[in-house]
Coordinates of N, CA and C in Angstrom, one line a residue:
X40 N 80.0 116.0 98.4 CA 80.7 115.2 99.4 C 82.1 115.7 99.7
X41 N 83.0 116.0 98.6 CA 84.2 116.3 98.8 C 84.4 117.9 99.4
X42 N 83.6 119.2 99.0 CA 83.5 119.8 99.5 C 83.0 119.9 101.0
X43 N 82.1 119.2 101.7 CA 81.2 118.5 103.2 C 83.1 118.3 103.8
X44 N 83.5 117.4 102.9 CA 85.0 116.9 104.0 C 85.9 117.9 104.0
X45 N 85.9 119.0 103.3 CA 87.2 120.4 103.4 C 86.6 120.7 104.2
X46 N 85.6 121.0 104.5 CA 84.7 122.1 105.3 C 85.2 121.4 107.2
X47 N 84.7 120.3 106.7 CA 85.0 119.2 108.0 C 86.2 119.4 108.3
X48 N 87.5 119.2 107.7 CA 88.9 118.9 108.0 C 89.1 120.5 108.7
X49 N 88.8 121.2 108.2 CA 89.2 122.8 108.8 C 88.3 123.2 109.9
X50 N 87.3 122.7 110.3 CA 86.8 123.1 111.2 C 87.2 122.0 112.5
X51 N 88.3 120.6 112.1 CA 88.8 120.3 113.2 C 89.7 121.0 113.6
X52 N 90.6 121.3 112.3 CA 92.0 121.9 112.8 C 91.7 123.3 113.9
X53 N 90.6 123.8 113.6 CA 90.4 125.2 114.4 C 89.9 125.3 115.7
X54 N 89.5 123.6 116.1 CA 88.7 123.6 117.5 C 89.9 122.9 118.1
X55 N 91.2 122.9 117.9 CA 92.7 122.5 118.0 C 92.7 121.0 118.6
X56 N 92.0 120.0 117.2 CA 92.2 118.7 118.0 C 93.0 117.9 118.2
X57 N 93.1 116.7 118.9 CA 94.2 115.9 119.2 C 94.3 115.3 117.9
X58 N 95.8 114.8 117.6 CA 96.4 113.9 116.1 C 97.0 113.2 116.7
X59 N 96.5 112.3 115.9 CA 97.4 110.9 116.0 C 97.7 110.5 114.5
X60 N 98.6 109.9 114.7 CA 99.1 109.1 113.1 C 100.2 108.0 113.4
X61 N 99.5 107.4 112.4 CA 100.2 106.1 112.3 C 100.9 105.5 110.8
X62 N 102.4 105.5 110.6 CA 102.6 105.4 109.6 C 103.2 103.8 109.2
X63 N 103.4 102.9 108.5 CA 104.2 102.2 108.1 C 105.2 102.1 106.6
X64 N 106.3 101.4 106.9 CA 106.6 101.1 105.2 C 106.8 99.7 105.2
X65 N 106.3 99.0 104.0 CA 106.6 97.7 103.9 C 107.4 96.9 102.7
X66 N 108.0 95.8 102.9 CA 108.2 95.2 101.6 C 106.8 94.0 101.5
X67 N 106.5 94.0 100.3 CA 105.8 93.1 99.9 C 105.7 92.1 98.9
X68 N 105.5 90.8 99.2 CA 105.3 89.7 98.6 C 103.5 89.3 97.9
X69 N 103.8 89.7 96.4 CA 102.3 89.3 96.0 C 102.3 88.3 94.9
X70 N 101.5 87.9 94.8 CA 100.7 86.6 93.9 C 99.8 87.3 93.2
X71 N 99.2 86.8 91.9 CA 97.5 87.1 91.3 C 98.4 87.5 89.7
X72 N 97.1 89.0 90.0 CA 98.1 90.0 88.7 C 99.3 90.1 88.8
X73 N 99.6 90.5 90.5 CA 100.8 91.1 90.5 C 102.2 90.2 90.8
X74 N 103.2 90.0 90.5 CA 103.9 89.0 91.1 C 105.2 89.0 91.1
X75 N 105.8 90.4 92.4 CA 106.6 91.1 91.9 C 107.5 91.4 93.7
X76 N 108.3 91.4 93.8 CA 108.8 92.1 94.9 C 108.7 93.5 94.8
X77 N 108.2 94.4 95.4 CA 107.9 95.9 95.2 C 108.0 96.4 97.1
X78 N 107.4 97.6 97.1 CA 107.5 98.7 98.5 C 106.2 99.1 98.6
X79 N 105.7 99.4 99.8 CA 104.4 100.1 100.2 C 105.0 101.0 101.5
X80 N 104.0 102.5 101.1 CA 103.9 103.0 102.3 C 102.2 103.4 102.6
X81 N 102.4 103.7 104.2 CA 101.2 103.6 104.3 C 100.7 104.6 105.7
X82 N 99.6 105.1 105.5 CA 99.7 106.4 106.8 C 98.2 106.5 107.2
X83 N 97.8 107.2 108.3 CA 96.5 107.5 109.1 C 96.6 107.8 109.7
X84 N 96.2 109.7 109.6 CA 95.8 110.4 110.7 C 94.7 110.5 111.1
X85 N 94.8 110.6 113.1 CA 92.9 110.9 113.2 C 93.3 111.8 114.0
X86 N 91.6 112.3 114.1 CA 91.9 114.1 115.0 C 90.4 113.8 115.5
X87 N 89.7 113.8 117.0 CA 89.3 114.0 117.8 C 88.8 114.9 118.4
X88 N 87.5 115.2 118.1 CA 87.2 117.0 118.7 C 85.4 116.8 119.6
X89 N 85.4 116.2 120.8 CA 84.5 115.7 121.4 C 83.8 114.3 120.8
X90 N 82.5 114.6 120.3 CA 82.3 113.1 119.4 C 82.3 112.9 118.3
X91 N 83.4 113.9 117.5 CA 83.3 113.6 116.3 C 84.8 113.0 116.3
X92 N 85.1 112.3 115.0 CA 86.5 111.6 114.6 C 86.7 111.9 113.2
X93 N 88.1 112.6 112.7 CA 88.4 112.9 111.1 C 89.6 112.3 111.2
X94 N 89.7 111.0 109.9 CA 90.5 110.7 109.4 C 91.0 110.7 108.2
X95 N 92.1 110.9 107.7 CA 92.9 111.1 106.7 C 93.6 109.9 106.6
X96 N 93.7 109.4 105.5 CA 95.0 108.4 104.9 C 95.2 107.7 104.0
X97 N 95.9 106.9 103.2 CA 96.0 106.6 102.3 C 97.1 105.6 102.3
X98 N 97.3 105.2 101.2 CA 98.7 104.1 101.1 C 99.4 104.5 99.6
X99 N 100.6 103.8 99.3 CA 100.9 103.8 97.9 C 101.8 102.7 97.6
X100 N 101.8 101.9 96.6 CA 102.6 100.3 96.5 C 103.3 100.2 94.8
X101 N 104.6 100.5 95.1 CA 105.0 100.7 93.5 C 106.6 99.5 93.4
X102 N 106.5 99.0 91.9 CA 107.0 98.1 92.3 C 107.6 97.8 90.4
X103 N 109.1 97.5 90.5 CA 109.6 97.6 89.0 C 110.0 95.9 88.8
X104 N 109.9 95.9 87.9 CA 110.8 94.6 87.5 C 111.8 94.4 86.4
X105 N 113.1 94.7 86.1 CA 113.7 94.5 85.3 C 113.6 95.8 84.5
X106 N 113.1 96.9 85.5 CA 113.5 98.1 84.8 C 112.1 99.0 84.3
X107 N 110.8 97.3 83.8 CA 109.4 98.0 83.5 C 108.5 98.4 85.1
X108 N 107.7 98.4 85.0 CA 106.5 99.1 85.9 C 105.8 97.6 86.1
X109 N 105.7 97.1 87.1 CA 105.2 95.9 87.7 C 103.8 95.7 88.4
X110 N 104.2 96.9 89.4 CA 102.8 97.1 90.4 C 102.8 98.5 91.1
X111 N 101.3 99.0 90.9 CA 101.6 100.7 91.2 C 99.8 100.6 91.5
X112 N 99.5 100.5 92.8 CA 98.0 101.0 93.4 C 98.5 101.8 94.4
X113 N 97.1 102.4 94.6 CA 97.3 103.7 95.4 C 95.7 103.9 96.0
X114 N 95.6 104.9 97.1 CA 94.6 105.1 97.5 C 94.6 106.9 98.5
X115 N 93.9 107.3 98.5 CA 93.4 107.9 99.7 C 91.9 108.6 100.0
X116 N 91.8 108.6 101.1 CA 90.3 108.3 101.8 C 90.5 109.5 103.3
X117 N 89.0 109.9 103.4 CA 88.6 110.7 104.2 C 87.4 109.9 104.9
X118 N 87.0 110.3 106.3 CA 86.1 109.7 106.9 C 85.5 110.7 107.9
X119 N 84.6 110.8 108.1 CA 83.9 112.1 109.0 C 83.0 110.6 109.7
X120 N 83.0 110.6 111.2 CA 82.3 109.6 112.1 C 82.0 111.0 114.0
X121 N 80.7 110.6 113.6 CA 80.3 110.8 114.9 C 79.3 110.1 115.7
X122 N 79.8 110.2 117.1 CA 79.0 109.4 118.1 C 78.0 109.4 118.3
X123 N 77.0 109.1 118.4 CA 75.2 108.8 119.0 C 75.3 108.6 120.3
X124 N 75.9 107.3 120.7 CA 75.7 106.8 121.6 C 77.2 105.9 122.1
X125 N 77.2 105.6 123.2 CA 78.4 104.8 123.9 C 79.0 103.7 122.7
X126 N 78.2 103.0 121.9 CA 78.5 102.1 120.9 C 77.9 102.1 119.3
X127 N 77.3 103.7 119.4 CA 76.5 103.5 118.1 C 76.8 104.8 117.1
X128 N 77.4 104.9 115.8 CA 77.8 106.0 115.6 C 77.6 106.2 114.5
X129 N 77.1 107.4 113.2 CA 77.3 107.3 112.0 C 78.6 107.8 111.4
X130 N 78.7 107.3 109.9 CA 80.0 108.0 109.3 C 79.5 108.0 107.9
X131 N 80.3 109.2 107.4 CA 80.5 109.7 106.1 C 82.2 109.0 105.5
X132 N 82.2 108.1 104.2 CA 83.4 108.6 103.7 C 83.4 109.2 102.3
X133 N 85.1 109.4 101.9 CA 84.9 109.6 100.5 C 86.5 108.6 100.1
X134 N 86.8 107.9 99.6 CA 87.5 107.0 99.0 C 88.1 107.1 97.5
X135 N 89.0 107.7 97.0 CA 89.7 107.9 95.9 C 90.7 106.6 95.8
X136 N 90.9 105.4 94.5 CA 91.8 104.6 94.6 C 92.4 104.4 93.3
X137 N 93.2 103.5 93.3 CA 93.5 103.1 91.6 C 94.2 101.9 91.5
X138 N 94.2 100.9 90.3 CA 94.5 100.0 90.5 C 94.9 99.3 89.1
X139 N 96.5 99.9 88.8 CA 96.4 99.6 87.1 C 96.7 98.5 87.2
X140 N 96.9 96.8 87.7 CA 96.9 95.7 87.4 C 96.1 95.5 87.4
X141 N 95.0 96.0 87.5 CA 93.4 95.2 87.8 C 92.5 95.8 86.7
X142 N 93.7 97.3 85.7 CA 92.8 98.1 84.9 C 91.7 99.2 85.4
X143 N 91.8 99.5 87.1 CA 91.5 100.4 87.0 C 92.0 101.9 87.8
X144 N 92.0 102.7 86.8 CA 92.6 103.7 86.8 C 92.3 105.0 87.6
X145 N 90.7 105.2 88.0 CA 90.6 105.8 89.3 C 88.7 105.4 89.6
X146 N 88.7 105.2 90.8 CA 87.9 104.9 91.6 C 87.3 105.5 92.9
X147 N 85.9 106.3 92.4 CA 85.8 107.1 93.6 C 84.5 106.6 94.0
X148 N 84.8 106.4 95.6 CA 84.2 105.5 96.6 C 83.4 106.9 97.0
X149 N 81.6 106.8 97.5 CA 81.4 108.0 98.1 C 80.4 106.9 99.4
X150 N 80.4 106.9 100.7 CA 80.0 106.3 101.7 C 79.0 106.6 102.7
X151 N 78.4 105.9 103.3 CA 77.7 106.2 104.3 C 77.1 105.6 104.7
X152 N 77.1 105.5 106.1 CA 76.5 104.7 106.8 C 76.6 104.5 108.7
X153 N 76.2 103.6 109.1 CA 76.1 103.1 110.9 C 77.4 102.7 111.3
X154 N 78.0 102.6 112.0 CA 79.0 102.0 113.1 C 78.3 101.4 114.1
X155 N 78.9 99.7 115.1 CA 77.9 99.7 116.2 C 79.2 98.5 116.7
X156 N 79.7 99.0 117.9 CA 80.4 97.9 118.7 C 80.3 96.9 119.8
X157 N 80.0 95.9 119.3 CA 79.9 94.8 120.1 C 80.2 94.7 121.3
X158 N 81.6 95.0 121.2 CA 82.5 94.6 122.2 C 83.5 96.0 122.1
X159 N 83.3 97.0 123.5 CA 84.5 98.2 123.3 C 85.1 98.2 124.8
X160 N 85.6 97.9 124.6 CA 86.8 97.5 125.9 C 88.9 98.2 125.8
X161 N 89.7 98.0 126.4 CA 91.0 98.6 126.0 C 91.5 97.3 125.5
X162 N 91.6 96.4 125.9 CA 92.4 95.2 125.2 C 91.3 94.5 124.0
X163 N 89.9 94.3 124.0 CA 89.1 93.9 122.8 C 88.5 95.0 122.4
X164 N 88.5 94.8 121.1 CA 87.3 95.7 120.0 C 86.6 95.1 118.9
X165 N 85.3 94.8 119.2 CA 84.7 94.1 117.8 C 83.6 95.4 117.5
X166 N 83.5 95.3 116.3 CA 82.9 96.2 115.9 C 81.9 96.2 114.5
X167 N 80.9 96.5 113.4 CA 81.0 96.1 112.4 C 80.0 98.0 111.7
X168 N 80.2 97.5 110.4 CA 79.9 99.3 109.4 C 78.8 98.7 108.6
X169 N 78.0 99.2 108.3 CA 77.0 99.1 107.2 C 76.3 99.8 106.8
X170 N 76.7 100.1 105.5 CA 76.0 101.6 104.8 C 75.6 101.4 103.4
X171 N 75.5 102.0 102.6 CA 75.2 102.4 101.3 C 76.9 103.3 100.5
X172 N 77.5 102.4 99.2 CA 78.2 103.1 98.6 C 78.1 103.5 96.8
X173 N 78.6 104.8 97.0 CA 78.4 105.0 95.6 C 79.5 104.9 94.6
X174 N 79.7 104.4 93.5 CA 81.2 104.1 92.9 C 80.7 104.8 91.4
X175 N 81.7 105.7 91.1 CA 82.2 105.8 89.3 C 84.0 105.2 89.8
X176 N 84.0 104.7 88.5 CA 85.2 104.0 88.3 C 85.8 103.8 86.4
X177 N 87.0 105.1 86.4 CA 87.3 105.1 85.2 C 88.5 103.9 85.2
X178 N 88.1 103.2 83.8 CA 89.1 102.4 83.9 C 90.2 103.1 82.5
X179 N 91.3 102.2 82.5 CA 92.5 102.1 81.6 C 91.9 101.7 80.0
X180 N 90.9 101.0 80.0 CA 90.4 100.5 78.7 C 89.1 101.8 78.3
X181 N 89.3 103.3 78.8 CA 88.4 104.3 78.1 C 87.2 104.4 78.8
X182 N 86.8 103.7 79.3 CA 85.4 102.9 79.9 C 84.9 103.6 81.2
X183 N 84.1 104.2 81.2 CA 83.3 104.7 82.6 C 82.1 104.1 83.3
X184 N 82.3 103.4 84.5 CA 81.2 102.7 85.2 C 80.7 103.7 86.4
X185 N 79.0 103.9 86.2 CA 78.3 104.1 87.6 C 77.9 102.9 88.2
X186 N 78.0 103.2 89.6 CA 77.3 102.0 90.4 C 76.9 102.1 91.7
X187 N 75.9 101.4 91.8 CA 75.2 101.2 93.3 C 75.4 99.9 94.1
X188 N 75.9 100.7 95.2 CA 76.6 99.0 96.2 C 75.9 99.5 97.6
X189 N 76.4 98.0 98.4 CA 76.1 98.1 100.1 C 77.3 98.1 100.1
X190 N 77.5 98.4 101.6 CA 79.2 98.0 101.8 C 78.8 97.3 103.7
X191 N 79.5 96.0 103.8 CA 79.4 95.2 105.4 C 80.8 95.5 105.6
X192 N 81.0 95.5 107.0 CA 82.5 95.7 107.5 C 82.7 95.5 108.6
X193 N 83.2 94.1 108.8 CA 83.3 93.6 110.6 C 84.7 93.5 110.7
X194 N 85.1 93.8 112.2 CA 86.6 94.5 112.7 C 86.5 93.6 113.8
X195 N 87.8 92.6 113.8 CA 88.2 92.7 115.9 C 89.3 92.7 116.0
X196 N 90.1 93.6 117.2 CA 91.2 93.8 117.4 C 91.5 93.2 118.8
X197 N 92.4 92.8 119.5 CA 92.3 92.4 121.1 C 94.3 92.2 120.9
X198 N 94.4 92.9 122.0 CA 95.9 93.0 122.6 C 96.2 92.1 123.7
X199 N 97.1 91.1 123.1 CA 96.9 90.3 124.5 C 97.9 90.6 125.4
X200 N 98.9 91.3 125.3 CA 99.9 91.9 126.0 C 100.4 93.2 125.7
X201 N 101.3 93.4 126.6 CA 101.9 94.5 126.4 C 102.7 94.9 125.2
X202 N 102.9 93.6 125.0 CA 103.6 93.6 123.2 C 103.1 92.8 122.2
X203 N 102.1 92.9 122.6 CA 101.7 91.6 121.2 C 99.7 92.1 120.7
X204 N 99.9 92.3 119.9 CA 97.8 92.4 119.3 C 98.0 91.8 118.1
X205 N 96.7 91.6 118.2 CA 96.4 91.1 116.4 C 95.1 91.7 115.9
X206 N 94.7 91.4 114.5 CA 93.6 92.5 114.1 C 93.0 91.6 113.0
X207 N 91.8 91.0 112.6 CA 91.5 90.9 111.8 C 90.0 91.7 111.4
X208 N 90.1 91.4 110.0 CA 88.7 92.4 109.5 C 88.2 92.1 108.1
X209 N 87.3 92.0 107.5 CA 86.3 91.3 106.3 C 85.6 92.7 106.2
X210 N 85.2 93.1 104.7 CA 84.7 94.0 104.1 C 83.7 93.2 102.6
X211 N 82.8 93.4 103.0 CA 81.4 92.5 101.6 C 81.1 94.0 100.6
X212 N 81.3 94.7 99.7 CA 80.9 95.3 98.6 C 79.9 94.2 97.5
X213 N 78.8 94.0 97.6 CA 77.8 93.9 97.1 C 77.7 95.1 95.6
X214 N 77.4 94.5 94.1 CA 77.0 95.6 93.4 C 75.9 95.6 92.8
X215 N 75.0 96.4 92.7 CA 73.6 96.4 92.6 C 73.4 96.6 90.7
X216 N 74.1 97.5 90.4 CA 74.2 97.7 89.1 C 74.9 96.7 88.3
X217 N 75.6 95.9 88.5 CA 76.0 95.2 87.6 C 76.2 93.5 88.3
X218 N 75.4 92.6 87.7 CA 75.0 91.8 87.5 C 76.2 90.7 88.1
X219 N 76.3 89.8 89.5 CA 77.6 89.0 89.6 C 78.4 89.8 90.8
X220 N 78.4 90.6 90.4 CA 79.9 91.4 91.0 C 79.7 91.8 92.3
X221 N 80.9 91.6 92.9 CA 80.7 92.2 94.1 C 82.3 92.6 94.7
X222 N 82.9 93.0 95.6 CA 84.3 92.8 96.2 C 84.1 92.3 97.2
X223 N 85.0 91.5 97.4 CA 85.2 90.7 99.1 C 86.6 91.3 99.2
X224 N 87.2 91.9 100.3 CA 88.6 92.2 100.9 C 88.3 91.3 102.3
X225 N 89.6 90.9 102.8 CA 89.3 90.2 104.2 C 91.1 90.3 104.6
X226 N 91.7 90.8 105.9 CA 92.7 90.3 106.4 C 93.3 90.1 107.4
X227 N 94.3 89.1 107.6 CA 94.4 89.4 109.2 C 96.1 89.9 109.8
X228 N 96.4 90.1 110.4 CA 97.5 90.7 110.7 C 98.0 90.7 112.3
X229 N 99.4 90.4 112.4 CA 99.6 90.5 113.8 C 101.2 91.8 114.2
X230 N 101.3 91.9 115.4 CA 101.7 93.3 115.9 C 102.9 92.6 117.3
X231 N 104.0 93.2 116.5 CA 104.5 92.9 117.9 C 105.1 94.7 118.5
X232 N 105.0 94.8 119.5 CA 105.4 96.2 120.4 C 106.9 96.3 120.8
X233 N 107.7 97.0 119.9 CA 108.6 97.4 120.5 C 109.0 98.2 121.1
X234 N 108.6 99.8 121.3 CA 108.5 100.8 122.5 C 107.4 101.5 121.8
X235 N 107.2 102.5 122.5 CA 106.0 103.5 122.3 C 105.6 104.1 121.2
X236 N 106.8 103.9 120.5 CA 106.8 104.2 118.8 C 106.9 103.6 117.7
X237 N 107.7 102.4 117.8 CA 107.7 101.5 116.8 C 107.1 100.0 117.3
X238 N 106.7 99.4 115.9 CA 106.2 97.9 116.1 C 106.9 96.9 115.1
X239 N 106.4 96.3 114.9 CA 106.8 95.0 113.7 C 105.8 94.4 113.3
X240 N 105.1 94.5 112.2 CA 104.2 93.9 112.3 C 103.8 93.2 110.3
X241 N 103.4 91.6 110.4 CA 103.0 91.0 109.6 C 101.8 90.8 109.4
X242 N 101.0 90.6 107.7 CA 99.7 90.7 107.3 C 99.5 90.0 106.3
X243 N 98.7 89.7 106.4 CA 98.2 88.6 105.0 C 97.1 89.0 104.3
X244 N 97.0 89.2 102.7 CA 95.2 90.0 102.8 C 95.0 89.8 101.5
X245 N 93.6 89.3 101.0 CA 93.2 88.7 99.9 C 91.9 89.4 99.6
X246 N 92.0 89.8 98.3 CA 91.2 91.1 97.5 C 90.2 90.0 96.5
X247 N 89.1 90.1 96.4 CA 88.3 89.2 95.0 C 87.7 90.4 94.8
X248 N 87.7 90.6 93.4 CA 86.5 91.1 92.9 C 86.1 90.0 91.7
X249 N 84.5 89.3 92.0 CA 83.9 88.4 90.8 C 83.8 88.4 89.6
X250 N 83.3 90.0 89.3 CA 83.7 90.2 87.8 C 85.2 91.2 87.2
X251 N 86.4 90.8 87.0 CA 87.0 91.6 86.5 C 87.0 92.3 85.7
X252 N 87.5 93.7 85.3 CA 87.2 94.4 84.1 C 87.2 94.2 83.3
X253 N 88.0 93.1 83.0 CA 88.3 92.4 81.2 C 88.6 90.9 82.0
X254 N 88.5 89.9 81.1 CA 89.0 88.5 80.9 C 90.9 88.5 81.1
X255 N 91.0 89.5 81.2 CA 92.8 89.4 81.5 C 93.3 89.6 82.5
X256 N 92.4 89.9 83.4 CA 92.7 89.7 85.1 C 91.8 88.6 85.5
X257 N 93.0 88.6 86.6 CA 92.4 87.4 87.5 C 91.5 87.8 88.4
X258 N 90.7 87.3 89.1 CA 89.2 87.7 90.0 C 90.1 87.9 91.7
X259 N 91.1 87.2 91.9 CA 91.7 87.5 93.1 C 93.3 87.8 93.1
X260 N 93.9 88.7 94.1 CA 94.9 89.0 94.9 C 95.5 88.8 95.7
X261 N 96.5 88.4 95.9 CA 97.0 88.1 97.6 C 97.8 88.5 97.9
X262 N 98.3 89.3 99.1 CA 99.2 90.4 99.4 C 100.0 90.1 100.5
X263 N 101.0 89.7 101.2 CA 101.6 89.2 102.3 C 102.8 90.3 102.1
X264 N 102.4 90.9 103.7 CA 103.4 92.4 104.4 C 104.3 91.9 105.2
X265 N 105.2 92.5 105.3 CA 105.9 92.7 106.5 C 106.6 94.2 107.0
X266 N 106.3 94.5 107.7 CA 106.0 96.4 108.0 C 106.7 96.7 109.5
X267 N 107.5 98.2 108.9 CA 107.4 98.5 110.3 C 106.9 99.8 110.3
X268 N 106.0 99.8 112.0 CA 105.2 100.8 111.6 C 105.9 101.8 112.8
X269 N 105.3 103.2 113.0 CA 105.7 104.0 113.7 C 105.0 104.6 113.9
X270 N 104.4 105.1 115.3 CA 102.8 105.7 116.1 C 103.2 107.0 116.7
X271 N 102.5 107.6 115.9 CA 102.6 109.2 117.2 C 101.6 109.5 117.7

């Protein structure tokens, strides 16, 4: 899989496609494990080469308290998506994450699956994903998990002005291998437009996973942003 997405990323760069990227930084306010005033940055590039779509991105959220280490997740992710049809598309990802308040230390996501848009319009977008994912996930306590999941993933975005959208979206991880568990992510988030390049924009977003690694985390997260982002 990871070699399929080098192969992919280089043979965008060489049919010279269009980039876009979108970056933000934020401060953030969390509850759960973490409960700490910390920083996040966060980025996505996509590149467009007829009907295919490659994106690149990731985040990182690090965060001290009194000098020790508080909160430190991270992520980055690749996506290979191509078109079928006016609203129907498949995609490949690959997902690398980590998550030492939660105990886990790296987490590789491998994906695949359908795209299919309800609604594709310039001011509305609904849309939803459903595929098949595969997870190893080494954790902090020595421990190596395989596993077999589905992954659901419904999106709507609608701009109701020239300066104003909002975006919500829900993700269901289902785990087939281990008994209970599943992840639910879900958030919503709104956008104000200040010129062509920067926005302002606030989010709220709540992470469960049912079974935690150990009895010393809590089963939920909750993450409240405030960001400014910057679009090229």
């Amino acid at each position: 899989m990871k070699f399929l997405f080098i192969v992919l990323m280089m043979a965008s760069f060489a049919a010279h496609a269009q980039l876009k990227n979108e970056s933000e930084v934020s401060t953030v306010r969390t509850s759960g494990n973490t409960k700490v005033q910390t920083y996040l940055f966060k980025t996505l590039s996509k590149y467009e080469v007829e009907k295919s779509t490659y994106t690149f991105g990731g985040h990182y959220t690090y965060g001290e308290n009194r000098g020790e280490l508080s909160a430190r997740d991270w992520d980055v992710n690749l996506k290979y998506e191509h078109t079928l049809t006016d609203r129907l598309s498949y995609y490949l990802g690959e997902i690398v994450e980590g998550y030492r308040f939660q105990g886990v230390k790296a987490r590789y996501n491998s994906d695949a699956g359908l795209k299919y848009f309800f609604i594709k319009s310039d001011p509305k977008n609904f849309f939803s994903e459903l595929g098949y994912r595969y997870t190893i996930e080494d954790r902090y306590d020595l421990a190596t998990s395989y596993e077999n999941k589905a992954r659901a993933f419904l999106e709507w975005n609608h701009k109701t002005s020239e300066t104003f959208q909002y975006r919500l979206w829900a993700e269901y991880v289902p785990n087939f291998t281990i008994d209970n568990d599943y992840l639910l992510t879900y958030e919503g988030s709104a956008t104000s437009i200040i010129n062509s390049v920067f926005s302002l924009k606030v989010s709220y977003k709540t992470i469960r996973r049912n079974v935690p690694v150990s009895d010393e985390f809590k089963k939920e997260d909750n993450i409240f942003t405030t960001s400014l982002v910057a679009k090229f």
